[in-house]
Structure formats: C-alpha cells, structure tokens
Amino acid sequence: MGVILQILGLVITFTMAMEALRRFGIDVGWLNPLTFFHRRAWRKKVSTPPLYALDHPVDVVAVLALATVQTTGAITTAQKAGVQSLLQQHLQMNESDAANLWVASAHLLRSRALALSELPDVLARSADKFTDYHVQTLQAVMRAAADIEPPINDAQRKLLDAVDAYFAKRKAASGPWSSANPG
C-alpha cells in the first residue's frame, strides 16, 4: 500500500510542478509522450511529398505511365490521349475517371521528368500491394505508353528497366529463405 501511495504522490507532485511551470510561461507540452508521438507522425506525414505517398497500385500505374511519356519532353495530345486510353483499357476505367487520374498524375509530377533515383520512393508505400498481375499491368502500360510515339528513347528504356529491376529485387527478397516469408 505504501508503494502505491508513493507513486500517487509522485504523480501529483509532477502534475503540480508542470502546472506551476505553465503558469510562469514555460512551455512543457513537449514532455507529453502522447502529443510527442502524435506530432512526430504528423510531421512525417506533412513533410512527405505527395508523389512519395502513393499507396494504391492504380495511382502508381498512372504516374509511371505519365512519367514514361514525359521523358520525350513536352507531352503531345496524341500521348495524352494514348495514355488515357491505356488507363481505360488496362484499369477498366471510364473516360472521365481516366481523365481525372491523368490530371492528378500530372499535378503530382508537376510537368517534370521523374528521375530514376525517385522511383524507389514512388513505389515504396504501394509495393506491398502489387500482385504479380499488378506488376504485369504496370509493365504493359508503361511499354505501351513508350510505344505511343516510337521509337523508345533511352530515358524510357532506363525507366522501364528500373521498374523491372525494382520488382525483380523485391521478388528475390521475398524468396523462400527470407524472413518476410514465414512459411
């Protein structure tokens, strides 16, 4: 019983000391562990660029299809229509959804080419949700987007190879001897 009273006394003393410091204008809110972890999670969420926060394979397919055609420079109307058609065909979208996804992807890339060094960051949050079918669809859409205005340029080939290498590396890492595969 004495230990419980001592702990209760310490909690009350600590609370009173914190209140006294607050009255004197000293901010001790950072000592609260609940708000500390909440602020840390919020800071991480806010500081992550939206392009790196994509967590659904459909969004990633659209962004990488757009990135594939952006490597040629300015996007032509034929490329835009071709990518929207590919999104409709491979992702079973209607025309307005494909157009909205195009606009969202264009906003995320902000009219700049996607650097190969950014690819792991773009794929990181959604990679676990990619099944073999999703990976095949992504590769098919990217290759078809590169073929809209042939021939495939070097930057497009590097982007396609980088996506292939990324998923091959993930598949090898989840092999039979890895810790990620418990069976």
JSON list of C-alpha atoms in Angstrom, two decimals:
[
{"chain": "A", "resi": 1, "resn": "MET", "atom": "CA", "xyz": [0.00, 0.00, 0.00]},
{"chain": "A", "resi": 2, "resn": "GLY", "atom": "CA", "xyz": [2.89, 2.31, 0.78]},
{"chain": "A", "resi": 3, "resn": "VAL", "atom": "CA", "xyz": [4.34, 1.94, -2.74]},
{"chain": "A", "resi": 4, "resn": "ILE", "atom": "CA", "xyz": [1.01, 2.88, -4.30]},
{"chain": "A", "resi": 5, "resn": "LEU", "atom": "CA", "xyz": [0.78, 6.00, -2.12]},
{"chain": "A", "resi": 6, "resn": "GLN", "atom": "CA", "xyz": [4.34, 6.99, -3.07]},
{"chain": "A", "resi": 7, "resn": "ILE", "atom": "CA", "xyz": [3.60, 6.59, -6.78]},
{"chain": "A", "resi": 8, "resn": "LEU", "atom": "CA", "xyz": [0.39, 8.58, -6.40]},
{"chain": "A", "resi": 9, "resn": "GLY", "atom": "CA", "xyz": [2.32, 11.28, -4.52]},
{"chain": "A", "resi": 10, "resn": "LEU", "atom": "CA", "xyz": [4.92, 11.46, -7.30]},
{"chain": "A", "resi": 11, "resn": "VAL", "atom": "CA", "xyz": [2.24, 11.80, -9.97]},
{"chain": "A", "resi": 12, "resn": "ILE", "atom": "CA", "xyz": [0.50, 14.59, -8.05]},
{"chain": "A", "resi": 13, "resn": "THR", "atom": "CA", "xyz": [3.81, 16.37, -7.38]},
{"chain": "A", "resi": 14, "resn": "PHE", "atom": "CA", "xyz": [4.83, 16.10, -11.02]},
{"chain": "A", "resi": 15, "resn": "THR", "atom": "CA", "xyz": [1.43, 17.40, -12.15]},
{"chain": "A", "resi": 16, "resn": "MET", "atom": "CA", "xyz": [1.59, 20.36, -9.77]},
{"chain": "A", "resi": 17, "resn": "ALA", "atom": "CA", "xyz": [5.17, 21.17, -10.85]},
{"chain": "A", "resi": 18, "resn": "MET", "atom": "CA", "xyz": [4.12, 21.14, -14.51]},
{"chain": "A", "resi": 19, "resn": "GLU", "atom": "CA", "xyz": [1.16, 23.40, -13.77]},
{"chain": "A", "resi": 20, "resn": "ALA", "atom": "CA", "xyz": [3.41, 25.82, -11.87]},
{"chain": "A", "resi": 21, "resn": "LEU", "atom": "CA", "xyz": [5.87, 25.94, -14.79]},
{"chain": "A", "resi": 22, "resn": "ARG", "atom": "CA", "xyz": [2.98, 26.54, -17.19]},
{"chain": "A", "resi": 23, "resn": "ARG", "atom": "CA", "xyz": [1.72, 29.44, -15.06]},
{"chain": "A", "resi": 24, "resn": "PHE", "atom": "CA", "xyz": [5.17, 31.02, -15.22]},
{"chain": "A", "resi": 25, "resn": "GLY", "atom": "CA", "xyz": [5.10, 30.84, -19.00]},
{"chain": "A", "resi": 26, "resn": "ILE", "atom": "CA", "xyz": [7.41, 27.89, -19.54]},
{"chain": "A", "resi": 27, "resn": "ASP", "atom": "CA", "xyz": [6.11, 25.54, -22.22]},
{"chain": "A", "resi": 28, "resn": "VAL", "atom": "CA", "xyz": [6.45, 21.93, -21.13]},
{"chain": "A", "resi": 29, "resn": "GLY", "atom": "CA", "xyz": [3.92, 20.47, -23.54]},
{"chain": "A", "resi": 30, "resn": "TRP", "atom": "CA", "xyz": [6.72, 18.75, -25.42]},
{"chain": "A", "resi": 31, "resn": "LEU", "atom": "CA", "xyz": [7.16, 16.44, -22.40]},
{"chain": "A", "resi": 32, "resn": "ASN", "atom": "CA", "xyz": [3.79, 14.79, -23.01]},
{"chain": "A", "resi": 33, "resn": "PRO", "atom": "CA", "xyz": [4.61, 11.47, -24.72]},
{"chain": "A", "resi": 34, "resn": "LEU", "atom": "CA", "xyz": [1.20, 11.22, -26.39]},
{"chain": "A", "resi": 35, "resn": "THR", "atom": "CA", "xyz": [1.49, 14.59, -28.10]},
{"chain": "A", "resi": 36, "resn": "PHE", "atom": "CA", "xyz": [5.15, 13.90, -28.91]},
{"chain": "A", "resi": 37, "resn": "PHE", "atom": "CA", "xyz": [4.32, 10.79, -30.96]},
{"chain": "A", "resi": 38, "resn": "HIS", "atom": "CA", "xyz": [1.29, 12.49, -32.50]},
{"chain": "A", "resi": 39, "resn": "ARG", "atom": "CA", "xyz": [3.39, 15.49, -33.58]},
{"chain": "A", "resi": 40, "resn": "ARG", "atom": "CA", "xyz": [6.11, 13.21, -34.92]},
{"chain": "A", "resi": 41, "resn": "ALA", "atom": "CA", "xyz": [3.63, 11.22, -37.02]},
{"chain": "A", "resi": 42, "resn": "TRP", "atom": "CA", "xyz": [2.01, 14.43, -38.27]},
{"chain": "A", "resi": 43, "resn": "ARG", "atom": "CA", "xyz": [5.39, 15.97, -39.16]},
{"chain": "A", "resi": 44, "resn": "LYS", "atom": "CA", "xyz": [6.34, 12.84, -41.11]},
{"chain": "A", "resi": 45, "resn": "LYS", "atom": "CA", "xyz": [3.01, 12.86, -42.95]},
{"chain": "A", "resi": 46, "resn": "VAL", "atom": "CA", "xyz": [3.22, 16.55, -43.83]},
{"chain": "A", "resi": 47, "resn": "SER", "atom": "CA", "xyz": [6.88, 16.52, -44.84]},
{"chain": "A", "resi": 48, "resn": "THR", "atom": "CA", "xyz": [6.47, 13.57, -47.25]},
{"chain": "A", "resi": 49, "resn": "PRO", "atom": "CA", "xyz": [5.93, 14.82, -50.81]},
{"chain": "A", "resi": 50, "resn": "PRO", "atom": "CA", "xyz": [2.57, 13.63, -52.21]},
{"chain": "A", "resi": 51, "resn": "LEU", "atom": "CA", "xyz": [4.35, 11.81, -55.04]},
{"chain": "A", "resi": 52, "resn": "TYR", "atom": "CA", "xyz": [6.05, 9.59, -52.47]},
{"chain": "A", "resi": 53, "resn": "ALA", "atom": "CA", "xyz": [2.82, 8.96, -50.53]},
{"chain": "A", "resi": 54, "resn": "LEU", "atom": "CA", "xyz": [1.02, 6.98, -53.25]},
{"chain": "A", "resi": 55, "resn": "ASP", "atom": "CA", "xyz": [-0.30, 3.83, -51.66]},
{"chain": "A", "resi": 56, "resn": "HIS", "atom": "CA", "xyz": [-2.54, 2.35, -54.34]},
{"chain": "A", "resi": 57, "resn": "PRO", "atom": "CA", "xyz": [-1.23, 0.49, -57.43]},
{"chain": "A", "resi": 58, "resn": "VAL", "atom": "CA", "xyz": [-3.69, 2.28, -59.76]},
{"chain": "A", "resi": 59, "resn": "ASP", "atom": "CA", "xyz": [-2.25, 5.68, -58.82]},
{"chain": "A", "resi": 60, "resn": "VAL", "atom": "CA", "xyz": [1.30, 4.42, -59.32]},
{"chain": "A", "resi": 61, "resn": "VAL", "atom": "CA", "xyz": [0.46, 2.96, -62.74]},
{"chain": "A", "resi": 62, "resn": "ALA", "atom": "CA", "xyz": [-0.95, 6.31, -63.86]},
{"chain": "A", "resi": 63, "resn": "VAL", "atom": "CA", "xyz": [2.02, 8.30, -62.55]},
{"chain": "A", "resi": 64, "resn": "LEU", "atom": "CA", "xyz": [4.57, 5.99, -64.14]},
{"chain": "A", "resi": 65, "resn": "ALA", "atom": "CA", "xyz": [2.67, 5.95, -67.45]},
{"chain": "A", "resi": 66, "resn": "LEU", "atom": "CA", "xyz": [2.76, 9.74, -67.45]},
{"chain": "A", "resi": 67, "resn": "ALA", "atom": "CA", "xyz": [6.43, 9.71, -66.44]},
{"chain": "A", "resi": 68, "resn": "THR", "atom": "CA", "xyz": [7.15, 7.41, -69.37]},
{"chain": "A", "resi": 69, "resn": "VAL", "atom": "CA", "xyz": [5.74, 9.84, -71.92]},
{"chain": "A", "resi": 70, "resn": "GLN", "atom": "CA", "xyz": [7.25, 12.86, -70.15]},
{"chain": "A", "resi": 71, "resn": "THR", "atom": "CA", "xyz": [10.75, 11.61, -70.89]},
{"chain": "A", "resi": 72, "resn": "THR", "atom": "CA", "xyz": [10.27, 12.70, -74.50]},
{"chain": "A", "resi": 73, "resn": "GLY", "atom": "CA", "xyz": [9.88, 16.33, -73.45]},
{"chain": "A", "resi": 74, "resn": "ALA", "atom": "CA", "xyz": [6.61, 18.18, -73.91]},
{"chain": "A", "resi": 75, "resn": "ILE", "atom": "CA", "xyz": [3.61, 15.88, -73.92]},
{"chain": "A", "resi": 76, "resn": "THR", "atom": "CA", "xyz": [1.66, 15.85, -77.17]},
{"chain": "A", "resi": 77, "resn": "THR", "atom": "CA", "xyz": [-2.09, 15.46, -77.46]},
{"chain": "A", "resi": 78, "resn": "ALA", "atom": "CA", "xyz": [-1.54, 12.05, -79.04]},
{"chain": "A", "resi": 79, "resn": "GLN", "atom": "CA", "xyz": [0.47, 10.94, -75.98]},
{"chain": "A", "resi": 80, "resn": "LYS", "atom": "CA", "xyz": [-2.14, 12.30, -73.61]},
{"chain": "A", "resi": 81, "resn": "ALA", "atom": "CA", "xyz": [-4.98, 10.57, -75.45]},
{"chain": "A", "resi": 82, "resn": "GLY", "atom": "CA", "xyz": [-2.92, 7.38, -75.73]},
{"chain": "A", "resi": 83, "resn": "VAL", "atom": "CA", "xyz": [-2.17, 7.22, -72.01]},
{"chain": "A", "resi": 84, "resn": "GLN", "atom": "CA", "xyz": [-5.79, 7.93, -71.11]},
{"chain": "A", "resi": 85, "resn": "SER", "atom": "CA", "xyz": [-6.83, 5.17, -73.50]},
{"chain": "A", "resi": 86, "resn": "LEU", "atom": "CA", "xyz": [-4.34, 2.81, -71.86]},
{"chain": "A", "resi": 87, "resn": "LEU", "atom": "CA", "xyz": [-5.70, 3.65, -68.42]},
{"chain": "A", "resi": 88, "resn": "GLN", "atom": "CA", "xyz": [-9.23, 2.96, -69.64]},
{"chain": "A", "resi": 89, "resn": "GLN", "atom": "CA", "xyz": [-8.22, -0.31, -71.25]},
{"chain": "A", "resi": 90, "resn": "HIS", "atom": "CA", "xyz": [-5.93, -1.80, -68.59]},
{"chain": "A", "resi": 91, "resn": "LEU", "atom": "CA", "xyz": [-7.53, -0.39, -65.45]},
{"chain": "A", "resi": 92, "resn": "GLN", "atom": "CA", "xyz": [-11.17, -0.74, -66.59]},
{"chain": "A", "resi": 93, "resn": "MET", "atom": "CA", "xyz": [-11.92, 2.96, -66.12]},
{"chain": "A", "resi": 94, "resn": "ASN", "atom": "CA", "xyz": [-14.43, 5.13, -67.85]},
{"chain": "A", "resi": 95, "resn": "GLU", "atom": "CA", "xyz": [-13.29, 8.19, -69.81]},
{"chain": "A", "resi": 96, "resn": "SER", "atom": "CA", "xyz": [-13.88, 10.74, -67.05]},
{"chain": "A", "resi": 97, "resn": "ASP", "atom": "CA", "xyz": [-12.09, 8.65, -64.40]},
{"chain": "A", "resi": 98, "resn": "ALA", "atom": "CA", "xyz": [-9.10, 8.21, -66.72]},
{"chain": "A", "resi": 99, "resn": "ALA", "atom": "CA", "xyz": [-9.04, 11.95, -67.38]},
{"chain": "A", "resi": 100, "resn": "ASN", "atom": "CA", "xyz": [-9.20, 12.71, -63.64]},
{"chain": "A", "resi": 101, "resn": "LEU", "atom": "CA", "xyz": [-6.41, 10.25, -62.95]},
{"chain": "A", "resi": 102, "resn": "TRP", "atom": "CA", "xyz": [-4.34, 11.91, -65.70]},
{"chain": "A", "resi": 103, "resn": "VAL", "atom": "CA", "xyz": [-4.86, 15.33, -64.12]},
{"chain": "A", "resi": 104, "resn": "ALA", "atom": "CA", "xyz": [-3.94, 14.05, -60.66]},
{"chain": "A", "resi": 105, "resn": "SER", "atom": "CA", "xyz": [-0.80, 12.38, -62.00]},
{"chain": "A", "resi": 106, "resn": "ALA", "atom": "CA", "xyz": [0.19, 15.50, -63.92]},
{"chain": "A", "resi": 107, "resn": "HIS", "atom": "CA", "xyz": [-0.24, 17.52, -60.74]},
{"chain": "A", "resi": 108, "resn": "LEU", "atom": "CA", "xyz": [1.98, 15.11, -58.78]},
{"chain": "A", "resi": 109, "resn": "LEU", "atom": "CA", "xyz": [4.76, 15.20, -61.37]},
{"chain": "A", "resi": 110, "resn": "ARG", "atom": "CA", "xyz": [4.40, 18.98, -61.86]},
{"chain": "A", "resi": 111, "resn": "SER", "atom": "CA", "xyz": [5.48, 18.92, -65.52]},
{"chain": "A", "resi": 112, "resn": "ARG", "atom": "CA", "xyz": [8.91, 17.49, -64.82]},
{"chain": "A", "resi": 113, "resn": "ALA", "atom": "CA", "xyz": [10.50, 14.20, -65.71]},
{"chain": "A", "resi": 114, "resn": "LEU", "atom": "CA", "xyz": [10.67, 11.58, -63.00]},
{"chain": "A", "resi": 115, "resn": "ALA", "atom": "CA", "xyz": [14.28, 10.93, -62.00]},
{"chain": "A", "resi": 116, "resn": "LEU", "atom": "CA", "xyz": [15.32, 7.29, -61.74]},
{"chain": "A", "resi": 117, "resn": "SER", "atom": "CA", "xyz": [16.55, 7.95, -58.21]},
{"chain": "A", "resi": 118, "resn": "GLU", "atom": "CA", "xyz": [12.97, 8.86, -57.22]},
{"chain": "A", "resi": 119, "resn": "LEU", "atom": "CA", "xyz": [11.49, 5.56, -58.42]},
{"chain": "A", "resi": 120, "resn": "PRO", "atom": "CA", "xyz": [12.05, 3.59, -55.18]},
{"chain": "A", "resi": 121, "resn": "ASP", "atom": "CA", "xyz": [10.42, 6.40, -53.18]},
{"chain": "A", "resi": 122, "resn": "VAL", "atom": "CA", "xyz": [7.41, 6.46, -55.51]},
{"chain": "A", "resi": 123, "resn": "LEU", "atom": "CA", "xyz": [6.97, 2.69, -55.29]},
{"chain": "A", "resi": 124, "resn": "ALA", "atom": "CA", "xyz": [7.86, 2.22, -51.61]},
{"chain": "A", "resi": 125, "resn": "ARG", "atom": "CA", "xyz": [4.43, 2.67, -50.00]},
{"chain": "A", "resi": 126, "resn": "SER", "atom": "CA", "xyz": [2.47, 0.72, -52.60]},
{"chain": "A", "resi": 127, "resn": "ALA", "atom": "CA", "xyz": [4.94, -2.04, -53.49]},
{"chain": "A", "resi": 128, "resn": "ASP", "atom": "CA", "xyz": [3.48, -4.48, -50.95]},
{"chain": "A", "resi": 129, "resn": "LYS", "atom": "CA", "xyz": [0.06, -4.13, -52.57]},
{"chain": "A", "resi": 130, "resn": "PHE", "atom": "CA", "xyz": [1.36, -5.03, -56.03]},
{"chain": "A", "resi": 131, "resn": "THR", "atom": "CA", "xyz": [0.48, -8.58, -57.00]},
{"chain": "A", "resi": 132, "resn": "ASP", "atom": "CA", "xyz": [2.12, -10.28, -59.98]},
{"chain": "A", "resi": 133, "resn": "TYR", "atom": "CA", "xyz": [-0.90, -9.21, -62.06]},
{"chain": "A", "resi": 134, "resn": "HIS", "atom": "CA", "xyz": [-0.44, -5.57, -61.00]},
{"chain": "A", "resi": 135, "resn": "VAL", "atom": "CA", "xyz": [3.25, -5.68, -61.90]},
{"chain": "A", "resi": 136, "resn": "GLN", "atom": "CA", "xyz": [2.46, -7.15, -65.31]},
{"chain": "A", "resi": 137, "resn": "THR", "atom": "CA", "xyz": [-0.20, -4.49, -65.87]},
{"chain": "A", "resi": 138, "resn": "LEU", "atom": "CA", "xyz": [2.23, -1.73, -64.85]},
{"chain": "A", "resi": 139, "resn": "GLN", "atom": "CA", "xyz": [4.88, -3.04, -67.23]},
{"chain": "A", "resi": 140, "resn": "ALA", "atom": "CA", "xyz": [2.36, -3.43, -70.07]},
{"chain": "A", "resi": 141, "resn": "VAL", "atom": "CA", "xyz": [1.01, 0.11, -69.61]},
{"chain": "A", "resi": 142, "resn": "MET", "atom": "CA", "xyz": [4.49, 1.62, -69.44]},
{"chain": "A", "resi": 143, "resn": "ARG", "atom": "CA", "xyz": [5.67, -0.24, -72.57]},
{"chain": "A", "resi": 144, "resn": "ALA", "atom": "CA", "xyz": [2.52, 0.73, -74.45]},
{"chain": "A", "resi": 145, "resn": "ALA", "atom": "CA", "xyz": [2.95, 4.35, -73.33]},
{"chain": "A", "resi": 146, "resn": "ALA", "atom": "CA", "xyz": [6.53, 4.32, -74.60]},
{"chain": "A", "resi": 147, "resn": "ASP", "atom": "CA", "xyz": [5.30, 2.94, -77.93]},
{"chain": "A", "resi": 148, "resn": "ILE", "atom": "CA", "xyz": [2.75, 5.74, -78.47]},
{"chain": "A", "resi": 149, "resn": "GLU", "atom": "CA", "xyz": [5.40, 7.75, -80.30]},
{"chain": "A", "resi": 150, "resn": "PRO", "atom": "CA", "xyz": [8.10, 5.31, -81.43]},
{"chain": "A", "resi": 151, "resn": "PRO", "atom": "CA", "xyz": [10.96, 4.70, -81.19]},
{"chain": "A", "resi": 152, "resn": "ILE", "atom": "CA", "xyz": [11.51, 4.19, -77.44]},
{"chain": "A", "resi": 153, "resn": "ASN", "atom": "CA", "xyz": [14.17, 6.64, -76.28]},
{"chain": "A", "resi": 154, "resn": "ASP", "atom": "CA", "xyz": [17.00, 5.89, -73.85]},
{"chain": "A", "resi": 155, "resn": "ALA", "atom": "CA", "xyz": [15.29, 7.56, -70.85]},
{"chain": "A", "resi": 156, "resn": "GLN", "atom": "CA", "xyz": [12.13, 5.49, -71.40]},
{"chain": "A", "resi": 157, "resn": "ARG", "atom": "CA", "xyz": [14.18, 2.30, -71.65]},
{"chain": "A", "resi": 158, "resn": "LYS", "atom": "CA", "xyz": [16.02, 3.16, -68.42]},
{"chain": "A", "resi": 159, "resn": "LEU", "atom": "CA", "xyz": [12.72, 3.85, -66.64]},
{"chain": "A", "resi": 160, "resn": "LEU", "atom": "CA", "xyz": [11.24, 0.55, -67.84]},
{"chain": "A", "resi": 161, "resn": "ASP", "atom": "CA", "xyz": [14.38, -1.33, -66.81]},
{"chain": "A", "resi": 162, "resn": "ALA", "atom": "CA", "xyz": [14.41, 0.37, -63.40]},
{"chain": "A", "resi": 163, "resn": "VAL", "atom": "CA", "xyz": [10.80, -0.68, -62.72]},
{"chain": "A", "resi": 164, "resn": "ASP", "atom": "CA", "xyz": [11.58, -4.24, -63.83]},
{"chain": "A", "resi": 165, "resn": "ALA", "atom": "CA", "xyz": [14.68, -4.32, -61.62]},
{"chain": "A", "resi": 166, "resn": "TYR", "atom": "CA", "xyz": [12.80, -2.90, -58.62]},
{"chain": "A", "resi": 167, "resn": "PHE", "atom": "CA", "xyz": [10.13, -5.60, -58.70]},
{"chain": "A", "resi": 168, "resn": "ALA", "atom": "CA", "xyz": [12.64, -8.35, -59.51]},
{"chain": "A", "resi": 169, "resn": "LYS", "atom": "CA", "xyz": [14.66, -7.31, -56.47]},
{"chain": "A", "resi": 170, "resn": "ARG", "atom": "CA", "xyz": [11.53, -7.32, -54.28]},
{"chain": "A", "resi": 171, "resn": "LYS", "atom": "CA", "xyz": [10.53, -10.74, -55.58]},
{"chain": "A", "resi": 172, "resn": "ALA", "atom": "CA", "xyz": [14.01, -12.12, -54.91]},
{"chain": "A", "resi": 173, "resn": "ALA", "atom": "CA", "xyz": [13.97, -10.61, -51.41]},
{"chain": "A", "resi": 174, "resn": "SER", "atom": "CA", "xyz": [10.70, -12.39, -50.63]},
{"chain": "A", "resi": 175, "resn": "GLY", "atom": "CA", "xyz": [12.09, -15.77, -51.71]},
{"chain": "A", "resi": 176, "resn": "PRO", "atom": "CA", "xyz": [11.82, -18.99, -49.73]},
{"chain": "A", "resi": 177, "resn": "TRP", "atom": "CA", "xyz": [14.70, -18.19, -47.35]},
{"chain": "A", "resi": 178, "resn": "SER", "atom": "CA", "xyz": [13.72, -14.62, -46.43]},
{"chain": "A", "resi": 179, "resn": "SER", "atom": "CA", "xyz": [12.28, -13.61, -43.08]},
{"chain": "A", "resi": 180, "resn": "ALA", "atom": "CA", "xyz": [9.35, -11.93, -44.85]},
{"chain": "A", "resi": 181, "resn": "ASN", "atom": "CA", "xyz": [8.01, -15.33, -45.93]},
{"chain": "A", "resi": 182, "resn": "PRO", "atom": "CA", "xyz": [7.11, -17.21, -42.70]},
{"chain": "A", "resi": 183, "resn": "GLY", "atom": "CA", "xyz": [6.11, -20.44, -44.47]}
]
